């Protein structure tokens, strides 16, 4: 028999890790990972004719995310998940040389974000193949930005860029479940897209930092690594 297995290795019995893991009605875990955000700007109607098509530049920086997982089994292929977490990120806005700017520092604004991220997601998986299973995930989330400066009376005239403290998103992603001996390891890539305008205009209606922007939306991509 051993000779047969040596000649035909595909006949060897594979060891199935955590064979009953997906039968649990509820299970928990945690996640960590990296993220990178930018902004989508919608400008006022005459912006391009006024400034000769100069967009606001943006420098993306890598951030980190960490949180917990609660998973409810619906059926063999469908799970409902709640993944509350902390997402930290920073972005730099690089403004064109507006005539109103007196100093070079006026062209740069750093927007820091510390999100309490609360997503409700649906996870759709394929049939398990040995110790491997691909999946897609999607849903809605809300972010509470602890660094928004929404209640700050200062604005860009004092180098303070303000955003709303809460907004809604939709999320889409894909990933893979790997069943190891003691736990399930699942890397996934997520897209996070804001559904609401996050910009708080400056006190001056003619502010060069905000008066030319009609709306501003966060867009992010996150690498999520879960341990369950």
Coordinates of N, CA and C in Angstrom, one line a residue:
X1 N 0.8 -1.2 0.0 CA 0.0 0.0 0.0 C 0.9 1.3 0.0
X2 N 1.9 1.3 0.8 CA 2.8 2.5 0.8 C 3.4 2.7 -0.5
X3 N 3.7 1.6 -1.2 CA 4.3 1.7 -2.6 C 3.4 2.4 -3.5
X4 N 2.1 2.0 -3.4 CA 1.1 2.6 -4.3 C 1.0 4.1 -4.0
X5 N 1.0 4.5 -2.7 CA 0.9 6.0 -2.4 C 2.2 6.7 -2.8
X6 N 3.3 6.0 -2.8 CA 4.6 6.6 -3.3 C 4.5 6.9 -4.8
X7 N 3.9 6.0 -5.5 CA 3.8 6.2 -7.0 C 2.7 7.1 -7.4
X8 N 1.6 7.2 -6.5 CA 0.5 8.1 -6.8 C 0.2 8.9 -5.6
X9 N 1.0 10.0 -5.4 CA 0.8 10.8 -4.2 C -0.6 11.5 -4.1
X10 N -1.3 11.6 -5.2 CA -2.6 12.2 -5.2 C -3.6 11.4 -4.4
X11 N -3.3 10.1 -4.2 CA -4.2 9.2 -3.5 C -4.1 9.3 -2.0
X12 N -3.0 10.0 -1.5 CA -2.8 10.1 -0.1 C -4.0 10.9 0.5
X13 N -4.4 10.5 1.7 CA -5.4 11.1 2.4 C -4.9 12.5 3.0
X14 N -5.6 13.5 2.7 CA -5.2 14.8 3.2 C -5.7 15.0 4.6
X15 N -4.9 15.7 5.4 CA -5.3 16.0 6.8 C -6.2 17.2 6.8
X16 N -7.4 17.1 7.2 CA -8.4 18.3 7.3 C -8.3 18.9 8.6
X17 N -7.8 20.2 8.6 CA -7.7 20.9 9.9 C -9.1 21.5 10.3
X18 N -9.4 21.6 11.5 CA -10.6 22.2 12.0 C -11.9 21.7 11.2
X19 N -12.1 20.5 11.1 CA -13.2 20.0 10.2 C -14.6 20.5 10.6
X20 N -14.8 20.8 11.9 CA -16.2 21.3 12.3 C -16.2 22.8 12.6
X21 N -15.2 23.5 12.2 CA -15.2 24.9 12.5 C -16.4 25.7 11.9
X22 N -16.7 25.4 10.7 CA -17.8 26.1 10.0 C -19.2 25.7 10.4
X23 N -19.3 24.8 11.3 CA -20.6 24.3 11.8 C -21.0 25.2 13.1
X24 N -20.1 25.9 13.6 CA -20.5 26.8 14.8 C -21.5 27.8 14.4
X25 N -22.5 28.0 15.2 CA -23.5 29.1 15.0 C -22.9 30.4 15.1
X26 N -22.0 30.6 16.1 CA -21.4 31.9 16.4 C -19.9 31.6 16.8
X27 N -19.0 32.4 16.2 CA -17.7 32.4 16.7 C -17.0 33.8 16.6
X28 N -15.9 33.9 17.3 CA -15.3 35.3 17.4 C -13.8 35.2 17.0
X29 N -13.2 36.4 16.8 CA -11.8 36.5 16.5 C -11.4 37.9 16.5
X30 N -10.2 38.1 15.9 CA -9.7 39.5 15.9 C -9.0 39.7 14.5
X31 N -8.7 41.0 14.2 CA -8.0 41.3 12.9 C -7.0 42.4 13.1
X32 N -6.1 42.5 12.2 CA -5.2 43.6 12.1 C -4.8 43.7 10.7
X33 N -4.2 44.9 10.3 CA -3.8 45.1 8.9 C -3.4 46.5 8.7
X34 N -3.3 46.8 7.4 CA -2.9 48.1 6.9 C -4.0 48.7 6.0
X35 N -3.9 50.1 5.9 CA -4.9 50.8 5.1 C -4.2 52.0 4.4
X36 N -4.9 52.4 3.3 CA -4.5 53.6 2.6 C -5.7 54.3 2.1
X37 N -5.8 55.6 2.4 CA -7.0 56.4 2.0 C -6.6 57.6 1.1
X38 N -7.6 58.0 0.3 CA -7.5 59.2 -0.4 C -8.8 59.9 -0.4
X39 N -9.0 61.0 -1.1 CA -10.2 61.8 -1.1 C -10.7 61.9 -2.6
X40 N -12.0 61.8 -2.8 CA -12.5 62.1 -4.1 C -13.2 63.5 -4.0
X41 N -12.7 64.5 -4.8 CA -13.2 65.8 -4.7 C -14.2 66.1 -5.8
X42 N -15.3 66.8 -5.5 CA -16.2 67.3 -6.5 C -16.2 68.8 -6.4
X43 N -15.7 69.5 -7.4 CA -15.5 70.9 -7.4 C -16.7 71.7 -7.8
X44 N -16.7 73.0 -7.5 CA -17.8 73.8 -8.0 C -17.8 73.9 -9.5
X45 N -18.9 74.4 -10.1 CA -19.0 74.3 -11.5 C -18.0 75.0 -12.3
X46 N -17.5 76.2 -11.9 CA -16.6 77.0 -12.6 C -15.2 76.9 -12.2
X47 N -14.9 75.8 -11.4 CA -13.5 75.6 -10.8 C -12.5 75.5 -11.9
X48 N -12.7 74.6 -12.9 CA -11.7 74.3 -13.9 C -11.4 75.6 -14.8
X49 N -12.4 76.3 -15.2 CA -12.2 77.4 -16.0 C -11.5 78.5 -15.3
X50 N -11.7 78.6 -14.0 CA -11.0 79.6 -13.1 C -9.5 79.3 -12.9
X51 N -9.2 78.0 -12.8 CA -7.8 77.6 -12.3 C -7.1 76.8 -13.4
X52 N -7.6 76.8 -14.6 CA -6.9 76.1 -15.7 C -6.6 74.6 -15.3
X53 N -7.7 73.9 -14.9 CA -7.7 72.4 -14.7 C -6.6 72.0 -13.6
X54 N -6.3 72.7 -12.6 CA -5.4 72.3 -11.6 C -6.2 71.7 -10.4
X55 N -6.1 70.4 -10.2 CA -6.8 69.7 -9.1 C -6.0 69.9 -7.8
X56 N -6.6 69.7 -6.8 CA -5.9 69.6 -5.5 C -5.2 68.3 -5.4
X57 N -3.9 68.3 -5.2 CA -3.1 67.1 -5.1 C -3.3 66.4 -3.8
X58 N -3.0 65.1 -3.7 CA -3.1 64.4 -2.5 C -2.0 63.4 -2.3
X59 N -1.4 63.4 -1.2 CA -0.3 62.4 -0.8 C -0.9 61.4 0.1
X60 N -1.0 60.2 -0.3 CA -1.5 59.1 0.6 C -0.4 58.5 1.5
X61 N -0.8 58.2 2.7 CA 0.1 57.6 3.6 C -0.5 56.3 4.1
X62 N 0.3 55.3 4.5 CA -0.2 54.1 5.0 C -0.5 54.2 6.4
X63 N -1.7 53.6 6.8 CA -2.1 53.5 8.2 C -2.3 52.1 8.7
X64 N -2.8 52.0 9.8 CA -3.0 50.6 10.4 C -4.4 50.5 10.9
X65 N -4.8 49.2 11.1 CA -6.2 48.9 11.6 C -6.1 47.7 12.5
X66 N -6.9 47.7 13.5 CA -7.0 46.6 14.4 C -8.4 46.5 15.0
X67 N -8.9 45.3 15.3 CA -10.3 45.2 15.8 C -10.7 43.8 16.1
X68 N -12.0 43.6 16.4 CA -12.6 42.3 16.8 C -13.6 41.8 15.7
X69 N -13.9 40.6 15.8 CA -14.8 40.0 14.9 C -15.9 39.2 15.6
X70 N -17.1 39.3 15.2 CA -18.2 38.5 15.6 C -18.9 37.9 14.4
X71 N -19.0 36.6 14.3 CA -19.5 35.9 13.1 C -20.7 35.1 13.4
X72 N -21.8 35.3 12.6 CA -23.1 34.5 12.8 C -23.3 33.7 11.5
X73 N -23.4 32.4 11.7 CA -23.5 31.5 10.5 C -25.0 31.5 10.1
X74 N -25.3 31.8 8.8 CA -26.6 31.7 8.3 C -26.9 30.4 7.6
X75 N -25.9 30.0 6.8 CA -26.0 28.6 6.2 C -24.6 28.2 5.8
X76 N -24.4 27.2 5.0 CA -23.1 26.7 4.6 C -22.3 27.7 3.9
X77 N -22.9 28.6 3.2 CA -22.2 29.5 2.3 C -22.3 31.0 2.7
X78 N -23.1 31.3 3.7 CA -23.4 32.7 4.0 C -23.2 33.0 5.5
X79 N -22.5 34.0 5.9 CA -22.3 34.5 7.2 C -22.5 35.9 7.4
X80 N -23.1 36.3 8.5 CA -23.2 37.8 8.9 C -22.2 38.1 9.9
X81 N -21.4 39.2 9.6 CA -20.3 39.5 10.4 C -20.3 41.0 10.9
X82 N -19.9 41.2 12.1 CA -19.7 42.5 12.7 C -18.2 42.6 13.1
X83 N -17.6 43.7 12.5 CA -16.1 43.8 12.7 C -15.7 45.2 13.2
X84 N -16.1 45.5 14.5 CA -15.7 46.8 15.0 C -14.2 46.9 15.1
X85 N -13.7 48.1 14.7 CA -12.2 48.3 14.8 C -11.8 49.7 14.8
X86 N -10.5 49.9 15.0 CA -9.8 51.2 15.0 C -9.0 51.3 13.7
X87 N -9.3 52.3 12.9 CA -8.5 52.6 11.7 C -7.8 54.0 11.8
X88 N -6.5 54.0 11.7 CA -5.8 55.2 11.8 C -5.1 55.5 10.4
X89 N -5.2 56.8 10.0 CA -4.6 57.1 8.7 C -4.4 58.6 8.6
X90 N -3.5 59.0 7.7 CA -3.2 60.5 7.5 C -3.1 60.7 6.0
X91 N -3.6 61.9 5.6 CA -3.5 62.3 4.2 C -3.0 63.7 4.1
X92 N -2.3 64.1 3.0 CA -1.8 65.5 2.8 C -2.5 66.0 1.6
X93 N -3.1 67.2 1.7 CA -3.7 67.9 0.6 C -2.7 69.0 0.1
X94 N -2.4 68.9 -1.2 CA -1.4 69.9 -1.8 C -2.2 70.8 -2.7
X95 N -2.4 72.0 -2.3 CA -3.2 73.0 -3.1 C -2.4 73.6 -4.2
X96 N -3.1 74.0 -5.3 CA -2.4 74.8 -6.3 C -2.0 76.2 -5.7
X97 N -1.2 76.9 -6.5 CA -0.8 78.2 -6.0 C -1.9 79.3 -6.2
X98 N -2.9 79.3 -5.3 CA -3.9 80.2 -5.4 C -3.4 81.6 -5.1
X99 N -4.0 82.6 -5.8 CA -3.6 84.0 -5.5 C -3.8 84.5 -4.1
X100 N -4.7 83.8 -3.4 CA -5.0 84.2 -2.0 C -3.9 83.8 -1.0
X101 N -3.1 82.8 -1.4 CA -2.1 82.3 -0.5 C -0.9 83.3 -0.3
X102 N -0.5 83.5 0.9 CA 0.6 84.4 1.2 C 1.9 83.6 1.5
X103 N 1.7 82.4 2.0 CA 2.9 81.6 2.4 C 2.9 80.3 1.7
X104 N 4.0 79.7 1.5 CA 4.1 78.4 0.9 C 3.4 77.3 1.8
X105 N 3.4 77.5 3.1 CA 2.7 76.5 4.0 C 1.2 76.5 3.8
X106 N 0.7 77.6 3.2 CA -0.8 77.6 3.0 C -1.2 76.6 2.0
X107 N -0.3 76.1 1.2 CA -0.6 75.1 0.1 C -0.7 73.7 0.7
X108 N -0.3 73.4 1.9 CA -0.3 72.1 2.5 C -1.2 72.0 3.7
X109 N -2.1 71.0 3.7 CA -2.9 70.7 4.8 C -2.8 69.2 5.1
X110 N -2.5 68.8 6.3 CA -2.5 67.4 6.7 C -3.9 67.1 7.4
X111 N -4.5 66.0 6.9 CA -5.8 65.6 7.4 C -5.6 64.2 8.1
X112 N -5.6 64.2 9.4 CA -5.5 63.0 10.2 C -6.8 62.4 10.5
X113 N -6.9 61.1 10.4 CA -8.2 60.4 10.7 C -8.0 59.3 11.7
X114 N -8.7 59.2 12.7 CA -8.7 58.1 13.7 C -10.2 57.6 13.7
X115 N -10.5 56.6 13.0 CA -11.8 56.1 12.8 C -12.2 55.0 13.8
X116 N -13.3 55.1 14.5 CA -14.0 54.0 15.1 C -14.8 53.4 14.0
X117 N -14.4 52.3 13.4 CA -15.0 51.7 12.2 C -16.0 50.6 12.6
X118 N -17.3 50.7 12.2 CA -18.3 49.8 12.6 C -19.0 49.2 11.4
X119 N -18.5 48.1 10.8 CA -19.1 47.5 9.6 C -20.0 46.4 9.9
X120 N -21.1 46.3 9.2 CA -22.0 45.1 9.2 C -21.9 44.5 7.8
X121 N -21.4 43.3 7.7 CA -21.0 42.7 6.5 C -21.6 41.3 6.2
X122 N -21.8 41.0 5.0 CA -22.3 39.7 4.5 C -21.1 39.0 3.8
X123 N -20.7 37.8 4.3 CA -19.6 37.0 3.7 C -20.2 35.9 3.0
X124 N -19.9 35.8 1.7 CA -20.4 34.7 0.8 C -19.2 33.9 0.4
X125 N -19.2 32.6 0.8 CA -18.1 31.7 0.6 C -18.4 30.6 -0.4
X126 N -17.4 30.0 -1.0 CA -17.6 28.9 -1.8 C -17.5 27.6 -1.0
X127 N -17.6 26.5 -1.6 CA -17.5 25.2 -0.8 C -16.0 25.0 -0.4
X128 N -15.8 24.5 0.8 CA -14.4 24.3 1.2 C -13.7 23.3 0.4
X129 N -12.5 23.6 0.1 CA -11.6 22.7 -0.7 C -10.4 22.3 0.2
X130 N -10.5 21.2 0.8 CA -9.5 20.8 1.8 C -9.4 21.8 2.9
X131 N -8.2 22.5 3.0 CA -8.0 23.5 4.0 C -8.0 24.9 3.5
X132 N -8.8 25.2 2.4 CA -8.8 26.4 1.7 C -10.2 26.8 1.2
X133 N -10.6 28.1 1.3 CA -11.9 28.5 0.9 C -11.9 30.0 0.5
X134 N -12.2 30.3 -0.8 CA -12.3 31.7 -1.2 C -13.6 32.3 -0.8
X135 N -13.7 33.6 -0.6 CA -14.9 34.3 -0.3 C -14.9 35.7 -0.8
X136 N -16.1 36.3 -0.9 CA -16.3 37.7 -1.1 C -17.1 38.3 0.0
X137 N -16.9 39.6 0.3 CA -17.6 40.2 1.4 C -18.1 41.6 1.0
X138 N -19.2 42.0 1.6 CA -19.7 43.3 1.3 C -20.7 43.8 2.3
X139 N -20.9 45.1 2.4 CA -21.9 45.6 3.3 C -21.8 47.1 3.5
X140 N -22.3 47.5 4.6 CA -22.3 49.0 5.0 C -21.5 49.2 6.3
X141 N -21.0 50.4 6.5 CA -20.3 50.7 7.7 C -20.5 52.1 8.0
X142 N -20.2 52.5 9.3 CA -20.2 53.9 9.7 C -18.9 54.1 10.4
X143 N -18.4 55.3 10.2 CA -17.1 55.7 10.8 C -17.4 56.9 11.8
X144 N -16.8 56.8 12.9 CA -16.8 58.0 13.9 C -15.3 58.5 13.9
X145 N -15.1 59.7 13.4 CA -13.7 60.2 13.2 C -13.4 61.0 14.5
X146 N -12.5 60.5 15.3 CA -12.1 61.1 16.5 C -11.2 62.3 16.3
X147 N -10.7 62.4 15.0 CA -9.7 63.5 14.7 C -10.4 64.5 13.7
X148 N -11.7 64.6 13.7 CA -12.4 65.4 12.7 C -12.3 66.9 12.8
X149 N -12.1 67.3 14.1 CA -12.2 68.8 14.4 C -13.5 69.4 14.1
X150 N -14.6 68.7 14.0 CA -15.9 69.2 13.6 C -16.3 70.3 14.6
X151 N -16.1 70.2 15.9 CA -16.5 71.1 16.9 C -15.5 72.2 17.1
X152 N -14.4 72.2 16.4 CA -13.4 73.2 16.6 C -13.8 74.5 15.9
X153 N -13.8 75.6 16.6 CA -14.1 76.9 16.0 C -13.1 77.4 15.0
X154 N -11.8 77.0 15.2 CA -10.8 77.4 14.2 C -11.0 76.6 12.9
X155 N -10.5 77.2 11.9 CA -10.5 76.6 10.6 C -9.2 76.7 9.8
X156 N -9.2 76.6 8.5 CA -8.0 76.7 7.8 C -7.2 78.0 7.9
X157 N -7.9 79.0 8.3 CA -7.1 80.3 8.5 C -6.2 80.1 9.7
X158 N -6.4 79.1 10.6 CA -5.6 78.8 11.7 C -4.9 77.4 11.4
X159 N -4.8 77.0 10.2 CA -4.2 75.7 9.8 C -5.0 74.5 10.3
X160 N -6.3 74.6 10.5 CA -7.1 73.5 11.0 C -8.1 73.1 9.9
X161 N -7.9 71.9 9.4 CA -8.8 71.4 8.3 C -9.9 70.5 9.0
X162 N -11.1 70.8 8.8 CA -12.2 70.2 9.5 C -13.0 69.2 8.6
X163 N -13.4 68.1 9.2 CA -14.3 67.2 8.5 C -15.4 66.7 9.4
X164 N -16.4 66.1 8.9 CA -17.5 65.6 9.8 C -17.0 64.5 10.7
X165 N -17.7 64.4 11.8 CA -17.3 63.4 12.8 C -17.9 62.0 12.5
X166 N -18.9 61.9 11.6 CA -19.5 60.6 11.3 C -19.9 60.6 9.9
X167 N -19.7 59.5 9.2 CA -20.2 59.3 7.9 C -20.4 57.8 7.6
X168 N -21.3 57.5 6.5 CA -21.6 56.2 6.1 C -20.7 55.7 4.9
X169 N -20.5 54.4 4.8 CA -19.7 53.9 3.7 C -20.4 52.6 3.2
X170 N -20.0 52.2 2.0 CA -20.2 50.8 1.6 C -18.8 50.2 1.3
X171 N -18.8 48.9 1.5 CA -17.6 48.1 1.5 C -17.7 46.9 0.6
X172 N -16.6 46.6 -0.2 CA -16.6 45.4 -1.0 C -15.2 44.8 -0.9
X173 N -15.1 43.5 -0.9 CA -13.8 42.8 -0.8 C -13.8 41.4 -1.2
X174 N -12.6 40.8 -1.2 CA -12.5 39.4 -1.5 C -11.3 38.9 -0.7
X175 N -11.3 37.6 -0.4 CA -10.2 37.0 0.4 C -10.3 35.5 0.4
X176 N -9.5 34.9 1.3 CA -9.3 33.4 1.3 C -9.2 33.0 2.8
X177 N -9.9 31.9 3.1 CA -9.8 31.3 4.4 C -8.8 30.1 4.3
X178 N -7.9 30.1 5.2 CA -6.9 29.0 5.4 C -7.1 28.4 6.7
X179 N -7.4 27.1 6.7 CA -7.6 26.4 8.0 C -6.3 25.8 8.5
X180 N -5.8 26.3 9.5 CA -4.6 25.8 10.1 C -4.9 24.8 11.3
X181 N -3.9 24.3 11.9 CA -4.1 23.3 12.9 C -4.9 23.8 14.1
X182 N -4.6 25.0 14.6 CA -5.3 25.6 15.8 C -6.3 26.7 15.5
X183 N -6.2 27.3 14.3 CA -7.1 28.5 14.1 C -7.2 28.7 12.6
X184 N -8.2 29.5 12.2 CA -8.4 29.9 10.8 C -7.8 31.3 10.5
X185 N -7.0 31.3 9.5 CA -6.3 32.5 9.1 C -6.8 33.0 7.7
X186 N -7.2 34.3 7.7 CA -7.9 34.8 6.5 C -7.5 36.2 6.1
X187 N -6.7 36.3 5.0 CA -6.3 37.6 4.5 C -7.4 38.0 3.5
X188 N -7.7 39.3 3.5 CA -8.7 39.8 2.5 C -8.3 41.3 2.1
X189 N -8.7 41.7 1.0 CA -8.5 43.1 0.5 C -9.9 43.7 0.4
X190 N -10.0 44.9 1.0 CA -11.3 45.6 1.1 C -11.2 47.0 0.5
X191 N -12.3 47.3 -0.2 CA -12.5 48.7 -0.7 C -13.5 49.4 0.2
X192 N -13.3 50.6 0.7 CA -14.2 51.3 1.6 C -14.5 52.7 0.9
X193 N -15.8 53.0 0.7 CA -16.2 54.1 -0.1 C -17.2 54.9 0.7
X194 N -16.9 56.2 1.0 CA -17.8 57.0 1.7 C -19.0 57.4 0.8
X195 N -20.2 57.5 1.5 CA -21.5 57.8 0.8 C -21.9 59.2 1.1
X196 N -21.2 59.9 2.0 CA -21.6 61.3 2.4 C -20.4 62.3 2.3
X197 N -20.8 63.5 2.0 CA -19.8 64.6 2.0 C -19.2 64.8 3.4
X198 N -17.9 64.8 3.4 CA -17.2 64.9 4.7 C -16.6 66.3 5.0
X199 N -16.7 67.2 4.1 CA -16.1 68.5 4.2 C -16.9 69.4 5.1
X200 N -16.3 70.1 6.0 CA -16.9 71.2 6.7 C -16.3 72.5 6.2
X201 N -17.1 73.4 5.6 CA -16.5 74.6 5.0 C -16.0 75.5 6.1
X202 N -15.0 76.3 5.7 CA -14.4 77.3 6.6 C -15.4 78.4 6.9
X203 N -15.2 79.1 7.9 CA -16.1 80.2 8.4 C -16.2 81.3 7.3
X204 N -15.1 81.5 6.6 CA -15.1 82.5 5.5 C -15.7 81.9 4.2
X205 N -16.8 82.4 3.7 CA -17.4 81.8 2.5 C -16.5 81.8 1.3
X206 N -15.5 82.7 1.3 CA -14.5 82.8 0.2 C -13.2 82.1 0.5
X207 N -13.2 81.3 1.5 CA -11.9 80.6 1.8 C -11.3 79.9 0.7
X208 N -10.0 80.1 0.4 CA -9.4 79.4 -0.8 C -9.3 77.9 -0.5
X209 N -9.4 77.4 0.7 CA -9.2 76.0 1.0 C -10.5 75.2 0.8
X210 N -11.6 75.8 1.0 CA -12.9 75.1 0.9 C -13.9 75.6 0.0
X211 N -13.8 76.9 -0.4 CA -14.9 77.5 -1.2 C -15.0 76.9 -2.6
X212 N -13.9 76.3 -3.1 CA -14.0 75.8 -4.5 C -14.3 74.3 -4.5
X213 N -14.6 73.7 -3.3 CA -14.9 72.3 -3.2 C -16.4 72.2 -2.9
X214 N -17.1 71.4 -3.7 CA -18.5 71.2 -3.5 C -18.8 70.0 -2.6
X215 N -17.9 69.0 -2.7 CA -18.1 67.8 -1.8 C -16.8 67.0 -1.8
X216 N -16.6 66.3 -0.7 CA -15.3 65.5 -0.6 C -15.7 64.2 0.1
X217 N -15.2 63.1 -0.5 CA -15.6 61.7 -0.1 C -14.3 60.9 0.1
X218 N -14.2 60.2 1.2 CA -13.1 59.3 1.5 C -13.2 58.0 0.6
X219 N -12.1 57.5 0.2 CA -12.0 56.2 -0.5 C -10.8 55.5 0.0
X220 N -10.9 54.3 0.5 CA -9.8 53.6 1.1 C -9.7 52.2 0.6
X221 N -8.5 51.6 0.8 CA -8.3 50.2 0.5 C -7.6 49.7 1.8
X222 N -8.0 48.5 2.3 CA -7.5 48.0 3.5 C -7.1 46.5 3.3
X223 N -6.0 46.1 3.8 CA -5.6 44.7 3.9 C -6.0 44.3 5.3
X224 N -6.9 43.3 5.4 CA -7.4 42.8 6.6 C -6.9 41.4 6.8
X225 N -6.3 41.1 7.9 CA -5.8 39.7 8.2 C -6.5 39.3 9.5
X226 N -7.4 38.3 9.4 CA -8.2 37.8 10.6 C -7.7 36.5 11.1
X227 N -7.9 36.4 12.4 CA -7.5 35.2 13.2 C -8.8 34.7 13.9
X228 N -9.3 33.6 13.6 CA -10.6 33.1 14.2 C -10.4 31.7 14.8

